[in-house]
PDB file of C-alpha atoms in Angstrom:
ATOM      1  CA  PRO A   1       0.000   0.000   0.000  1.00 47.00           C
ATOM      2  CA  GLY A   2       1.122   3.559  -0.773  1.00 44.00           C
ATOM      3  CA  GLY A   3       3.421   4.045  -3.760  1.00 44.00           C
ATOM      4  CA  ALA A   4       6.890   5.535  -3.405  1.00 53.00           C
ATOM      5  CA  GLY A   5       5.941   8.660  -5.369  1.00 68.00           C
ATOM      6  CA  ASP A   6       7.888  11.884  -5.168  1.00 76.00           C
ATOM      7  CA  ARG A   7      10.268  11.968  -2.219  1.00 84.00           C
ATOM      8  CA  THR A   8      12.652  14.711  -3.257  1.00 89.00           C
ATOM      9  CA  PRO A   9      12.292  17.967  -1.372  1.00 91.00           C
ATOM     10  CA  PRO A  10      12.083  21.129  -3.475  1.00 92.00           C
ATOM     11  CA  LYS A  11      15.272  23.166  -3.663  1.00 93.00           C
ATOM     12  CA  ALA A  12      14.582  26.770  -2.812  1.00 93.00           C
ATOM     13  CA  THR A  13      16.799  29.815  -3.106  1.00 93.00           C
ATOM     14  CA  LEU A  14      16.310  33.067  -1.241  1.00 95.00           C
ATOM     15  CA  ARG A  15      17.658  36.505  -1.915  1.00 94.00           C
ATOM     16  CA  LEU A  16      16.927  39.879  -0.451  1.00 94.00           C
ATOM     17  CA  ALA A  17      15.618  42.106  -3.231  1.00 93.00           C
ATOM     18  CA  ARG A  18      17.436  45.400  -3.728  1.00 92.00           C
ATOM     19  CA  THR A  19      16.044  47.797  -1.193  1.00 94.00           C
ATOM     20  CA  THR A  20      16.988  50.082   1.649  1.00 94.00           C
ATOM     21  CA  LEU A  21      16.039  50.100   5.310  1.00 94.00           C
ATOM     22  CA  GLN A  22      13.987  53.289   4.842  1.00 93.00           C
ATOM     23  CA  LYS A  23      11.899  51.677   2.115  1.00 94.00           C
ATOM     24  CA  VAL A  24      11.307  48.585   4.211  1.00 94.00           C
ATOM     25  CA  VAL A  25      10.146  50.625   7.208  1.00 93.00           C
ATOM     26  CA  LYS A  26       7.999  52.917   5.059  1.00 93.00           C
ATOM     27  CA  ARG A  27       6.317  50.126   3.084  1.00 95.00           C
ATOM     28  CA  GLY A  28       6.091  47.686   5.958  1.00 95.00           C
ATOM     29  CA  PHE A  29       7.529  44.649   4.193  1.00 95.00           C
ATOM     30  CA  ILE A  30      10.827  43.081   3.231  1.00 95.00           C
ATOM     31  CA  PRO A  31      10.964  42.115  -0.459  1.00 95.00           C
ATOM     32  CA  VAL A  32      12.430  38.649  -0.974  1.00 96.00           C
ATOM     33  CA  ASN A  33      13.288  36.993  -4.284  1.00 95.00           C
ATOM     34  CA  VAL A  34      12.492  33.292  -4.232  1.00 95.00           C
ATOM     35  CA  GLY A  35      13.400  30.570  -6.692  1.00 93.00           C
ATOM     36  CA  CYS A  36      12.532  26.842  -6.704  1.00 92.00           C
ATOM     37  CA  ASP A  37      13.246  23.824  -8.849  1.00 93.00           C
ATOM     38  CA  GLU A  38       9.651  22.564  -8.676  1.00 92.00           C
ATOM     39  CA  THR A  39       6.236  24.098  -8.144  1.00 93.00           C
ATOM     40  CA  SER A  40       5.752  24.590  -4.442  1.00 94.00           C
ATOM     41  CA  ALA A  41       4.195  26.712  -1.753  1.00 95.00           C
ATOM     42  CA  ILE A  42       6.773  28.700   0.141  1.00 95.00           C
ATOM     43  CA  THR A  43       6.817  30.512   3.452  1.00 96.00           C
ATOM     44  CA  VAL A  44       9.539  32.976   4.322  1.00 96.00           C
ATOM     45  CA  ARG A  45      10.485  34.521   7.604  1.00 95.00           C
ATOM     46  CA  ALA A  46      13.096  37.039   8.631  1.00 95.00           C
ATOM     47  CA  ASP A  47      14.829  36.402  11.944  1.00 95.00           C
ATOM     48  CA  VAL A  48      17.155  38.683  13.865  1.00 94.00           C
ATOM     49  CA  SER A  49      20.017  37.966  16.244  1.00 90.00           C
ATOM     50  CA  ARG A  50      19.653  37.595  19.996  1.00 87.00           C
ATOM     51  CA  LYS A  51      20.953  41.096  20.521  1.00 87.00           C
ATOM     52  CA  LEU A  52      18.124  42.641  18.529  1.00 89.00           C
ATOM     53  CA  ARG A  53      15.343  40.504  19.929  1.00 88.00           C
ATOM     54  CA  ARG A  54      14.542  42.774  22.848  1.00 85.00           C
ATOM     55  CA  ALA A  55      14.470  45.960  20.801  1.00 85.00           C
ATOM     56  CA  LEU A  56      12.222  44.435  18.168  1.00 90.00           C
ATOM     57  CA  GLY A  57       9.981  42.300  20.351  1.00 85.00           C
ATOM     58  CA  GLY A  58      10.933  38.841  19.173  1.00 89.00           C
ATOM     59  CA  THR A  59      13.158  36.773  16.944  1.00 93.00           C
ATOM     60  CA  THR A  60      10.950  36.690  13.866  1.00 95.00           C
ATOM     61  CA  ILE A  61      10.400  40.195  12.571  1.00 95.00           C
ATOM     62  CA  ALA A  62       8.600  39.450   9.314  1.00 95.00           C
ATOM     63  CA  THR A  63       6.727  36.622   7.599  1.00 96.00           C
ATOM     64  CA  GLY A  64       5.360  36.039   4.136  1.00 96.00           C
ATOM     65  CA  LYS A  65       4.068  33.265   1.943  1.00 96.00           C
ATOM     66  CA  GLY A  66       3.530  32.618  -1.701  1.00 95.00           C
ATOM     67  CA  ASN A  67       3.827  30.139  -4.528  1.00 94.00           C
ATOM     68  CA  CYS A  68       6.901  29.339  -6.505  1.00 90.00           C
ATOM     69  CA  ARG A  69       7.282  27.977 -10.040  1.00 90.00           C
ATOM     70  CA  PRO A  70      10.431  26.410 -11.449  1.00 91.00           C
ATOM     71  CA  GLY A  71      12.569  28.600 -13.674  1.00 85.00           C
ATOM     72  CA  ARG A  72      11.003  31.812 -12.410  1.00 88.00           C
ATOM     73  CA  ARG A  73      11.952  34.141  -9.612  1.00 89.00           C
ATOM     74  CA  THR A  74       9.019  35.062  -7.444  1.00 91.00           C
ATOM     75  CA  ASN A  75       8.875  38.257  -5.459  1.00 94.00           C
ATOM     76  CA  LEU A  76       7.533  37.677  -1.989  1.00 94.00           C
ATOM     77  CA  LYS A  77       6.637  40.299   0.550  1.00 95.00           C
ATOM     78  CA  ALA A  78       7.525  39.406   4.111  1.00 95.00           C
ATOM     79  CA  LYS A  79       5.295  41.656   6.175  1.00 96.00           C
ATOM     80  CA  LEU A  80       6.891  43.363   9.157  1.00 95.00           C
ATOM     81  CA  LYS A  81       5.270  43.136  12.551  1.00 93.00           C
ATOM     82  CA  ARG A  82       3.949  46.427  13.862  1.00 90.00           C
ATOM     83  CA  LYS A  83       6.308  46.669  16.813  1.00 89.00           C
ATOM     84  CA  VAL A  84       9.237  45.984  14.504  1.00 91.00           C
ATOM     85  CA  ARG A  85       8.394  48.920  12.260  1.00 90.00           C
ATOM     86  CA  ARG A  86       8.559  51.224  15.252  1.00 89.00           C
ATOM     87  CA  GLY A  87      11.798  49.681  16.487  1.00 88.00           C
ATOM     88  CA  LEU A  88      13.517  49.997  13.097  1.00 90.00           C
ATOM     89  CA  ARG A  89      12.905  53.709  12.588  1.00 87.00           C
ATOM     90  CA  ARG A  90      16.088  54.817  14.286  1.00 86.00           C
ATOM     91  CA  ARG A  91      18.363  51.994  13.199  1.00 89.00           C
ATOM     92  CA  ARG A  92      21.134  52.538  10.665  1.00 91.00           C
ATOM     93  CA  SER A  93      21.300  48.937   9.536  1.00 92.00           C
ATOM     94  CA  LEU A  94      19.712  45.601  10.257  1.00 93.00           C
ATOM     95  CA  GLY A  95      21.293  42.192   9.962  1.00 94.00           C
ATOM     96  CA  LEU A  96      18.832  39.374   9.451  1.00 95.00           C
ATOM     97  CA  THR A  97      18.529  35.770   8.429  1.00 96.00           C
ATOM     98  CA  LEU A  98      15.992  34.833   5.786  1.00 96.00           C
ATOM     99  CA  LYS A  99      14.528  31.386   6.312  1.00 96.00           C
ATOM    100  CA  GLY A 100      12.421  29.770   3.641  1.00 96.00           C
ATOM    101  CA  ARG A 101      10.401  26.589   3.685  1.00 96.00           C
ATOM    102  CA  ALA A 102       9.163  25.183   0.402  1.00 95.00           C
ATOM    103  CA  THR A 103       6.514  22.467   0.300  1.00 95.00           C
ATOM    104  CA  ASP A 104       5.738  20.673  -2.964  1.00 93.00           C
ATOM    105  CA  ALA A 105       2.526  18.946  -4.041  1.00 91.00           C
ATOM    106  CA  ALA A 106       3.660  15.629  -2.556  1.00 92.00           C
ATOM    107  CA  GLY A 107       4.181  17.257   0.810  1.00 93.00           C
ATOM    108  CA  ASN A 108       7.985  17.199   0.776  1.00 94.00           C
ATOM    109  CA  THR A 109       9.606  20.211   2.393  1.00 95.00           C
ATOM    110  CA  GLY A 110      12.917  21.821   1.590  1.00 95.00           C
ATOM    111  CA  THR A 111      14.464  24.673   3.524  1.00 95.00           C
ATOM    112  CA  ALA A 112      16.804  27.493   2.643  1.00 95.00           C
ATOM    113  CA  THR A 113      18.524  30.115   4.746  1.00 95.00           C
ATOM    114  CA  ARG A 114      20.330  33.241   3.722  1.00 95.00           C
ATOM    115  CA  LYS A 115      21.967  35.969   5.735  1.00 96.00           C
ATOM    116  CA  ALA A 116      21.254  39.502   4.637  1.00 94.00           C
ATOM    117  CA  THR A 117      21.751  43.085   5.736  1.00 94.00           C
ATOM    118  CA  LEU A 118      19.474  46.040   5.225  1.00 93.00           C
ATOM    119  CA  LYS A 119      21.177  49.410   5.242  1.00 93.00           C
ATOM    120  CA  ARG A 120      20.067  52.994   5.122  1.00 88.00           C
ATOM    121  CA  LYS A 121      20.956  54.841   1.983  1.00 82.00           C
ATOM    122  CA  ARG A 122      23.740  57.377   2.365  1.00 71.00           C
TER     123      ARG A 122
END
């Protein structure tokens, strides 16, 4: 009972889209470019270091979800939490880790992480 089917997890890639810290705070989301090798649903979250947790009210500062098709880059918007937007106003830069989780039709999940930094424009 139960065929073998598809067991390979989707390979996802994450990249912070070109943006500045001001834009992120103003618009309320972090733009993330996502790529996959098979059609899958993807959730993305942005985590900050221990040091920043207190100032921003938690480890995860933004979350977003979307769908991903092979051979195409998808732009996802990871929405910032309200407290985070307030906490980021006075910061000059923000180091974060993007964590993505892709789930394909067969229910296999693949993960991807990417460190990134948001800076204010000079």
